mmCIF file of N, CA and C in Angstrom:
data_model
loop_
_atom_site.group_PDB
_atom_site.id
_atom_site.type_symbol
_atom_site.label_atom_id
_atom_site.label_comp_id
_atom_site.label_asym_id
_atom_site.label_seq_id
_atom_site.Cartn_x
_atom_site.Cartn_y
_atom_site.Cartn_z
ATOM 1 N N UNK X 1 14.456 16.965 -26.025
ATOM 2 C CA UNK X 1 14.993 15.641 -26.227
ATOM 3 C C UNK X 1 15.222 14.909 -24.915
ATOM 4 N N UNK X 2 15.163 15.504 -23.418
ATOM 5 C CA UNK X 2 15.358 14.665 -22.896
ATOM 6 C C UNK X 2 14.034 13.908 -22.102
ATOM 7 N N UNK X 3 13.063 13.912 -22.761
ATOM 8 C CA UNK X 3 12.057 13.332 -22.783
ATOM 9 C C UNK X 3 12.183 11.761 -23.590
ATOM 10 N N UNK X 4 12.603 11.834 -24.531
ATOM 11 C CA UNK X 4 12.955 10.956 -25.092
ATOM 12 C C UNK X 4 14.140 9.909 -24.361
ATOM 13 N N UNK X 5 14.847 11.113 -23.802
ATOM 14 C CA UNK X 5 16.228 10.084 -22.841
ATOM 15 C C UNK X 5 15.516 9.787 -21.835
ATOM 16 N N UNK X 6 14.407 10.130 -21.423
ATOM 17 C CA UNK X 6 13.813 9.001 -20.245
ATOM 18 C C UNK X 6 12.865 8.039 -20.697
ATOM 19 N N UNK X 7 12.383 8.456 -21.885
ATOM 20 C CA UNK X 7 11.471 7.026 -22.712
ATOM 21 C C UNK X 7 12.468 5.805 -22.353
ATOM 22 N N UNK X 8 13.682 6.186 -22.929
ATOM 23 C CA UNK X 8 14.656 5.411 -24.056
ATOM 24 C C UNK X 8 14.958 4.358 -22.208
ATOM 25 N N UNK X 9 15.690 4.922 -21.440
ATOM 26 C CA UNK X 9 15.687 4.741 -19.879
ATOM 27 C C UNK X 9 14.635 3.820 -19.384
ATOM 28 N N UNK X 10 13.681 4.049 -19.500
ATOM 29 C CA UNK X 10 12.248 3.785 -19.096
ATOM 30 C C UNK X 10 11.813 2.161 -20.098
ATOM 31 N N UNK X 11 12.960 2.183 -20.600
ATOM 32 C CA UNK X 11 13.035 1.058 -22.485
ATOM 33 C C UNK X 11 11.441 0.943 -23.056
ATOM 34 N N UNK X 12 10.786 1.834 -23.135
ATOM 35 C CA UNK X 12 9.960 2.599 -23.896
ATOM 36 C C UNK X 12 10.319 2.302 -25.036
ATOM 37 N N UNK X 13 9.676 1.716 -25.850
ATOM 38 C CA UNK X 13 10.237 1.209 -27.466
ATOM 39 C C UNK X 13 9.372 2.022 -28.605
ATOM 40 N N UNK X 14 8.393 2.708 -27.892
ATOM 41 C CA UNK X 14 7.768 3.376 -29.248
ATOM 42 C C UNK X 14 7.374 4.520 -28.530
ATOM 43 N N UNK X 15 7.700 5.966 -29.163
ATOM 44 C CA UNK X 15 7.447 7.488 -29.136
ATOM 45 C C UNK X 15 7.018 7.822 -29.997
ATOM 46 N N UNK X 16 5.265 8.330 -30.177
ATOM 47 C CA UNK X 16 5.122 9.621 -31.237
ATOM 48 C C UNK X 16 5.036 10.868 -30.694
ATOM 49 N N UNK X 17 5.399 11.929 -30.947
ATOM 50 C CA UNK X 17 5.150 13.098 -30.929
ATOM 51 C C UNK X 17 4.538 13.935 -31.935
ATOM 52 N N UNK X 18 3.457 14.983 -31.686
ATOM 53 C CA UNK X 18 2.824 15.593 -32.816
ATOM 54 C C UNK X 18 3.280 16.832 -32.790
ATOM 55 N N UNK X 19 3.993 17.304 -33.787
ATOM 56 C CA UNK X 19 5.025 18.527 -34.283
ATOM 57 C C UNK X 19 3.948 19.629 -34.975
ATOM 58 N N UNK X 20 3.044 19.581 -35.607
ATOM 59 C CA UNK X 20 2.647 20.036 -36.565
ATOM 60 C C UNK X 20 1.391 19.663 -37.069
ATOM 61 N N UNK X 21 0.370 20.512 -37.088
ATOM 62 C CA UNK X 21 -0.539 19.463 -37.286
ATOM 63 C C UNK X 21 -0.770 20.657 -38.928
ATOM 64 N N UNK X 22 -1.769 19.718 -39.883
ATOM 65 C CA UNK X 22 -2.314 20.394 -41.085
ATOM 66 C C UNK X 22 -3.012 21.691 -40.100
ATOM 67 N N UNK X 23 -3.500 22.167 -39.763
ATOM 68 C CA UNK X 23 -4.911 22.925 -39.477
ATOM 69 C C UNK X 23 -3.559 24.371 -39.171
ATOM 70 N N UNK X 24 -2.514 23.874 -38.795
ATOM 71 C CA UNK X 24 -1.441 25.353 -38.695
ATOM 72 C C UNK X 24 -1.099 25.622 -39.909
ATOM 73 N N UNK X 25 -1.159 25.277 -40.992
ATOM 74 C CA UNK X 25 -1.013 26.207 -42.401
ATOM 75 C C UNK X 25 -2.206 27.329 -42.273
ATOM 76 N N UNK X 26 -3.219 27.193 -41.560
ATOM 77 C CA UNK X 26 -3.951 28.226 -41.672
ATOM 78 C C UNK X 26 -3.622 29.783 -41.417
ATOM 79 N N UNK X 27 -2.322 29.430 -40.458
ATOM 80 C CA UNK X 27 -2.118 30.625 -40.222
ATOM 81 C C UNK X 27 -1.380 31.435 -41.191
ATOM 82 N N UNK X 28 -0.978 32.707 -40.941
ATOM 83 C CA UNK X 28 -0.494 33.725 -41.687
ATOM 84 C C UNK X 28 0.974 33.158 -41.929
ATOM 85 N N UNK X 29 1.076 33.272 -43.529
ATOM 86 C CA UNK X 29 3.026 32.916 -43.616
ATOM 87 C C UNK X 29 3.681 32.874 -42.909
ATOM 88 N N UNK X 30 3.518 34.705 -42.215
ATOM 89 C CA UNK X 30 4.828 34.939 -41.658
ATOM 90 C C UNK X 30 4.801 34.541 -39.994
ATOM 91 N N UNK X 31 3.961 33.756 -39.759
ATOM 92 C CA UNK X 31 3.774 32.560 -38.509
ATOM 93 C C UNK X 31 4.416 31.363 -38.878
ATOM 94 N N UNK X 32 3.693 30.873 -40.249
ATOM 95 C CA UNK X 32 4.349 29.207 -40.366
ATOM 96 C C UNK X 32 5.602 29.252 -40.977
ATOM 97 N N UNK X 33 6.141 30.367 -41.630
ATOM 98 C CA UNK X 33 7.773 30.294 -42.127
ATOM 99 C C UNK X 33 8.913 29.472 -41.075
ATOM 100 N N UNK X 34 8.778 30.571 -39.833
ATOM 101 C CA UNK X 34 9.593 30.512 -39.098
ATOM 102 C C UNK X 34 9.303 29.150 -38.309
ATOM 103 N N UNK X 35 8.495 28.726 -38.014
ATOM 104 C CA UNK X 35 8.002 27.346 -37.623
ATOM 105 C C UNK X 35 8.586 25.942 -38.761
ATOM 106 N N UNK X 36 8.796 26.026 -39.548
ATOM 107 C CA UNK X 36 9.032 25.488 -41.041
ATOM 108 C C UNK X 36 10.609 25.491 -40.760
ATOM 109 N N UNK X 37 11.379 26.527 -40.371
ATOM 110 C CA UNK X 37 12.982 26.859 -40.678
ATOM 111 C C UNK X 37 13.487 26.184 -38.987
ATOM 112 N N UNK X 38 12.623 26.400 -37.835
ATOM 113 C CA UNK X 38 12.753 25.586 -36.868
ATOM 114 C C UNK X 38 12.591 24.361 -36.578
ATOM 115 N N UNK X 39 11.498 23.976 -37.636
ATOM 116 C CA UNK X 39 11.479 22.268 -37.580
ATOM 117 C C UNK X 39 12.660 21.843 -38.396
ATOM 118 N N UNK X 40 12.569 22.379 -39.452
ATOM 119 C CA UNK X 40 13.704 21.836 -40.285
ATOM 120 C C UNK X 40 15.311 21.625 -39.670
ATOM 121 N N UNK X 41 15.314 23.163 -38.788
ATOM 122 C CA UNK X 41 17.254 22.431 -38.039
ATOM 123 C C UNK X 41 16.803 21.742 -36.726
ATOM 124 N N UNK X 42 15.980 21.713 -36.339
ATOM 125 C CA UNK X 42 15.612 20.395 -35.501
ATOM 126 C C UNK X 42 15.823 18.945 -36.261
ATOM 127 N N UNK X 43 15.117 18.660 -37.020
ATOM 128 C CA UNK X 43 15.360 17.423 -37.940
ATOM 129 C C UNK X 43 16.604 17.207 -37.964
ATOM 130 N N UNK X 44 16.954 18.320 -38.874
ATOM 131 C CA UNK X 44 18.978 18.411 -39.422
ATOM 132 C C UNK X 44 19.568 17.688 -38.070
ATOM 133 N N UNK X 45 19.320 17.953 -36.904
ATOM 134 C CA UNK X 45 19.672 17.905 -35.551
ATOM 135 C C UNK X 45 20.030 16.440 -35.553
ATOM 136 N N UNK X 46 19.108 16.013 -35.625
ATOM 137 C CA UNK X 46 18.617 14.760 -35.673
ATOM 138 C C UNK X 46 19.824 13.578 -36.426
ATOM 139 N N UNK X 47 19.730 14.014 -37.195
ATOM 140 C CA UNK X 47 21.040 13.071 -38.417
ATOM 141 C C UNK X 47 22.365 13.539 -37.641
ATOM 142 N N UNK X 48 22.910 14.319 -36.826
ATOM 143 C CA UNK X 48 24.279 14.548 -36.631
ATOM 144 C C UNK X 48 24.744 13.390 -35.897
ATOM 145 N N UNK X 49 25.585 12.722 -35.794
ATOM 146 C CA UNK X 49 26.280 11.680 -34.926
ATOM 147 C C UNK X 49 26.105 11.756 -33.441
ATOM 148 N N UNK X 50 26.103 13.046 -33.103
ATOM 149 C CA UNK X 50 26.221 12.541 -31.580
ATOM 150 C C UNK X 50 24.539 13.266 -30.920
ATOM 151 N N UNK X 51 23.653 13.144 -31.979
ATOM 152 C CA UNK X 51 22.102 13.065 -31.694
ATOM 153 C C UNK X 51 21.870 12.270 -30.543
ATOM 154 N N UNK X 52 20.924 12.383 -29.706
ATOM 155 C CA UNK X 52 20.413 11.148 -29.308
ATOM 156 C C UNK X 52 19.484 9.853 -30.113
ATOM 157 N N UNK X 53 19.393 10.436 -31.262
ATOM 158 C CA UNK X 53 18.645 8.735 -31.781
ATOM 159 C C UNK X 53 20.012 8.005 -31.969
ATOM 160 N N UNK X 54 20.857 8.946 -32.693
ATOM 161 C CA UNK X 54 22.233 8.146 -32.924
ATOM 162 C C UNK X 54 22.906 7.313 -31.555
ATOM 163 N N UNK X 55 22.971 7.746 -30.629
ATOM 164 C CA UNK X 55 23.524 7.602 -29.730
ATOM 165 C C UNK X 55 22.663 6.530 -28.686
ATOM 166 N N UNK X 56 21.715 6.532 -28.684
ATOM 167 C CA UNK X 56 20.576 5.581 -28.268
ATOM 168 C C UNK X 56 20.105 4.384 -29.490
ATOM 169 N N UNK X 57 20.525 4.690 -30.721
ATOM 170 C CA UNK X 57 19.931 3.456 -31.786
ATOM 171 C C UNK X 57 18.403 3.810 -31.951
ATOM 172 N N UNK X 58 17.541 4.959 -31.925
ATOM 173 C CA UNK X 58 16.397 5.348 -32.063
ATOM 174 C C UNK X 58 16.087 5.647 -33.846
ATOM 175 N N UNK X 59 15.394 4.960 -34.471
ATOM 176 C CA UNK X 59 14.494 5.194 -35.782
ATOM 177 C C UNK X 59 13.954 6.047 -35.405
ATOM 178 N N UNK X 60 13.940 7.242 -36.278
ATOM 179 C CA UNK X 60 12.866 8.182 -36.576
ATOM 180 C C UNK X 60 12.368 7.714 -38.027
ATOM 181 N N UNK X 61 10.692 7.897 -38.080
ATOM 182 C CA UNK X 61 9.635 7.820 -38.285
ATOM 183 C C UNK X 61 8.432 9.020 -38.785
ATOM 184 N N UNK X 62 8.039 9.348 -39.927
ATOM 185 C CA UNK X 62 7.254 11.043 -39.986
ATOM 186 C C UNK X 62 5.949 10.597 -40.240
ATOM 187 N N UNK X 63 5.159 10.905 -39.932
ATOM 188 C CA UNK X 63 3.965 10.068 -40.480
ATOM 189 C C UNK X 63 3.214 11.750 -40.444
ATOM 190 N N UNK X 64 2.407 11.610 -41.623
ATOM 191 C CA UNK X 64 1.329 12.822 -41.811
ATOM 192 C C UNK X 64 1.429 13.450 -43.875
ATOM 193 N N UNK X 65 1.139 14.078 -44.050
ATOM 194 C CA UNK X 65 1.271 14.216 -45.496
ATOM 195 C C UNK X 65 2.279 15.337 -45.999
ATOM 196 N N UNK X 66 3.862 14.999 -45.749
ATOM 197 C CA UNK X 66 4.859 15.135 -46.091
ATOM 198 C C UNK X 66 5.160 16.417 -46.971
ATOM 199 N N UNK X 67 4.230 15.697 -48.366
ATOM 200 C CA UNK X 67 3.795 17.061 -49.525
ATOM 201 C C UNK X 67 3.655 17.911 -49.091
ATOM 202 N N UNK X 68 2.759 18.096 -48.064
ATOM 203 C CA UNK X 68 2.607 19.551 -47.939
ATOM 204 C C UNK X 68 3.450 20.861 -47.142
ATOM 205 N N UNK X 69 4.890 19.889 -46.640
ATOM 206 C CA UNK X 69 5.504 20.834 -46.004
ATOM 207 C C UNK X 69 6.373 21.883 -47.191
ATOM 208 N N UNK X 70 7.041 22.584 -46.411
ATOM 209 C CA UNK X 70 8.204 23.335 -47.093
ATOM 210 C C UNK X 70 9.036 22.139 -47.610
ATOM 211 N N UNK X 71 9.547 22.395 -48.965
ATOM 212 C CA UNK X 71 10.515 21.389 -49.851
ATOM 213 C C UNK X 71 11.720 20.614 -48.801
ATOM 214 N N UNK X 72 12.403 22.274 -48.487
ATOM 215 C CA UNK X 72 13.911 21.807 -47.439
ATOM 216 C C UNK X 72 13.217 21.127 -46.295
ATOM 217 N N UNK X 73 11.935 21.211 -45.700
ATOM 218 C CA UNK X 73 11.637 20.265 -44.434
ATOM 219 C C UNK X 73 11.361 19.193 -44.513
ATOM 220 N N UNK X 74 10.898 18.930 -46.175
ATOM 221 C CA UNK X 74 10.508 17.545 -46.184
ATOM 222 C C UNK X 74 11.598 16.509 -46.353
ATOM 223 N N UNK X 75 12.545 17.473 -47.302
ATOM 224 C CA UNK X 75 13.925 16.606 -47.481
ATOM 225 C C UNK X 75 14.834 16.139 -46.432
ATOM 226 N N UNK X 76 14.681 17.509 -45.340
ATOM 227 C CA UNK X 76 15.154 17.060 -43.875
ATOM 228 C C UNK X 76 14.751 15.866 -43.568
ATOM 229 N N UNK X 77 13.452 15.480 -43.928
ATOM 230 C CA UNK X 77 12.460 14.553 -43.195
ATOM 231 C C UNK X 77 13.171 13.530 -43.546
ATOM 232 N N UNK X 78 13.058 13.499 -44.741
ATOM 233 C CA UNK X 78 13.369 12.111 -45.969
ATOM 234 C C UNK X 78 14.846 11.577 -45.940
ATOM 235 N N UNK X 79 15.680 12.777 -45.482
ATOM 236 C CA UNK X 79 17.391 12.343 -44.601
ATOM 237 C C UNK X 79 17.220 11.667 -43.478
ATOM 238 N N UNK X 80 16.308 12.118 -42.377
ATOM 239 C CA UNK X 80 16.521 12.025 -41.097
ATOM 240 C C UNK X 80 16.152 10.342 -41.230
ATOM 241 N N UNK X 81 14.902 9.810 -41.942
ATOM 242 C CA UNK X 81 14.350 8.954 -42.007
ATOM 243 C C UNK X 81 15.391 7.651 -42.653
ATOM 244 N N UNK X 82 16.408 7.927 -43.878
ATOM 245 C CA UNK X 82 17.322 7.366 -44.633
ATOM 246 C C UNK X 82 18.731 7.050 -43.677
ATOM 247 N N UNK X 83 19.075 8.258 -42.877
ATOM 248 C CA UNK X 83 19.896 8.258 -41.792
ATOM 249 C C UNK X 83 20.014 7.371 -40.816
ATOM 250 N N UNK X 84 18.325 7.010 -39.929
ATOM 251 C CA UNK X 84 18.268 6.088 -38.819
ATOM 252 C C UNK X 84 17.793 5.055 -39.645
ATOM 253 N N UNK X 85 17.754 4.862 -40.885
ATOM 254 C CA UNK X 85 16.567 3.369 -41.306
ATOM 255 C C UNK X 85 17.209 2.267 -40.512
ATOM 256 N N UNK X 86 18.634 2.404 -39.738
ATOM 257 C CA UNK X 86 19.306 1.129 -39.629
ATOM 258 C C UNK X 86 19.283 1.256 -38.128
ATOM 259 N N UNK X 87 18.648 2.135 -37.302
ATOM 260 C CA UNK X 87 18.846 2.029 -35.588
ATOM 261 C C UNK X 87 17.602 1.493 -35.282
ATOM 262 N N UNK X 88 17.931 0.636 -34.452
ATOM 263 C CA UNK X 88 16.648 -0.601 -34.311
ATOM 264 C C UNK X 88 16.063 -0.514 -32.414
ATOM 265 N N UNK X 89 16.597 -0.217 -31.714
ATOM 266 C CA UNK X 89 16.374 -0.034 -30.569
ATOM 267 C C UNK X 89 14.942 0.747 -30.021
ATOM 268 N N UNK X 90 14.548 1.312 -30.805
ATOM 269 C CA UNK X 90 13.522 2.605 -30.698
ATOM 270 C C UNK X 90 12.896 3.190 -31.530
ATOM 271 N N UNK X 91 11.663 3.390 -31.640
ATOM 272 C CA UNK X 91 11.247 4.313 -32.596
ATOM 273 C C UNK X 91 10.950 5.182 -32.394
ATOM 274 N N UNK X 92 10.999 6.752 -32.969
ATOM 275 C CA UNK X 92 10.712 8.299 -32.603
ATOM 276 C C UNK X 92 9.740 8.261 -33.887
ATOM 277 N N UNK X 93 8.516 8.055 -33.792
ATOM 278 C CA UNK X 93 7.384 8.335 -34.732
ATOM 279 C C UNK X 93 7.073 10.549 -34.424
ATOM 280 N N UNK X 94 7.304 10.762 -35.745
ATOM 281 C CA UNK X 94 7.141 12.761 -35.844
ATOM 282 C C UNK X 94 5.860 12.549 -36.513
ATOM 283 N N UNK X 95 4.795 12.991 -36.448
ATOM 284 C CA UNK X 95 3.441 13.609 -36.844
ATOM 285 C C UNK X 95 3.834 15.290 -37.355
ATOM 286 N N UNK X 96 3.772 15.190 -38.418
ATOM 287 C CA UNK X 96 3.792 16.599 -39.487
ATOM 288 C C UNK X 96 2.777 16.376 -40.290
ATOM 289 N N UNK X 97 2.439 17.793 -40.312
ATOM 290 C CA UNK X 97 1.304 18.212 -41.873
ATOM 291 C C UNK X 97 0.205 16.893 -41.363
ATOM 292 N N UNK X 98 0.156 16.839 -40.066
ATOM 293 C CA UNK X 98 -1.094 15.478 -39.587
ATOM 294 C C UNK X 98 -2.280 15.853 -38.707
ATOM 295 N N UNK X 99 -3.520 15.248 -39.059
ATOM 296 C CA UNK X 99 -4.557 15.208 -38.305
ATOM 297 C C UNK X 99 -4.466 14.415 -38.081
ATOM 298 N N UNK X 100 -5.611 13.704 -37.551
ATOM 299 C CA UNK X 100 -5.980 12.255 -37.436
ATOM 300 C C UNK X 100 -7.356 11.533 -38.654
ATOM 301 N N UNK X 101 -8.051 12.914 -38.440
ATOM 302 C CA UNK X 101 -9.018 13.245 -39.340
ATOM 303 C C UNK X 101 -8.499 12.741 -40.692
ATOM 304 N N UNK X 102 -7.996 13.485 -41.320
ATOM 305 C CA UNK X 102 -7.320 13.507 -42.561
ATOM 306 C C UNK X 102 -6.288 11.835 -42.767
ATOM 307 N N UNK X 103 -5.727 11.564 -41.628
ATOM 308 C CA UNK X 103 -5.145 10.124 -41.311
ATOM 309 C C UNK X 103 -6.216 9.296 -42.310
ATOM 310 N N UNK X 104 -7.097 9.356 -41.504
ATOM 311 C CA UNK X 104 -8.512 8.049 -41.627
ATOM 312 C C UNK X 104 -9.281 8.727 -43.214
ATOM 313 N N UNK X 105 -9.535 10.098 -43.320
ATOM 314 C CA UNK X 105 -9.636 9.819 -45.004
ATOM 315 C C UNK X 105 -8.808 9.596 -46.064
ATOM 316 N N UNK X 106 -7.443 9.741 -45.637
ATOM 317 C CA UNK X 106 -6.657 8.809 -46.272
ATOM 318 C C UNK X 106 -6.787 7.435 -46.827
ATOM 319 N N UNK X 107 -6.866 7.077 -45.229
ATOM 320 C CA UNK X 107 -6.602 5.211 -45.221
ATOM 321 C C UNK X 107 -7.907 4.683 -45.948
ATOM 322 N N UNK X 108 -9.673 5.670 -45.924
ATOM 323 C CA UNK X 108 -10.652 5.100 -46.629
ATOM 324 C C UNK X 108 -10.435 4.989 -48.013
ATOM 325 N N UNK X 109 -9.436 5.731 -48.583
ATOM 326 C CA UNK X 109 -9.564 5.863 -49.779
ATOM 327 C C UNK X 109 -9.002 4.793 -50.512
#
């Protein structure tokens, strides 16, 4: 995060970071579990008050196909996202369950 505190410094108004891409479900469960239970209290992280989006006014943002995470990560997602809808200063765009590939056969469809 303190990458982000030098965006934010820097008044850098838009951050994506890519967390996760689809092509890591390939791996073996007991690889993506624990990856899944770490993103998720990262997120959680995220919504506590004295976060830095909180504390900076930073929107977080998930972009990638949501569905396909673990239930509790997506709901993390879907808090974290409901949490900042109102901090306007910044955006923290998260790439989960995302290619780019898969982005663009999306958007053809």
């Amino acid at each position: 995060m303190s990458m982000l505190r030098y965006c934010y410094e820097l008044d850098v108004k838009y951050v994506t970071i890519y967390a996760f891409s689809i092509d890591n479900f390939k791996r073996r469960p007991e690889e993506v579990q624990p990856l899944m239970e770490l993103i998720r209290e990262k997120i959680e992280g995220l919504t506590n008050e004295e976060s830095i989006v909180n504390q900076y006014g930073i929107r977080v943002h998930f972009v990638g196909d949501l569905n396909l995470l673990d239930e509790s990560v997506r709901l993390a997602a879907e808090r974290a996202t409901a949490a900042t809808s109102q901090n306007s200063r910044a955006v923290l765009s998260i790439c989960m369950a995302y290619t780019s590939t898969n982005e663009i056969m999306n958007a053809v469809k």
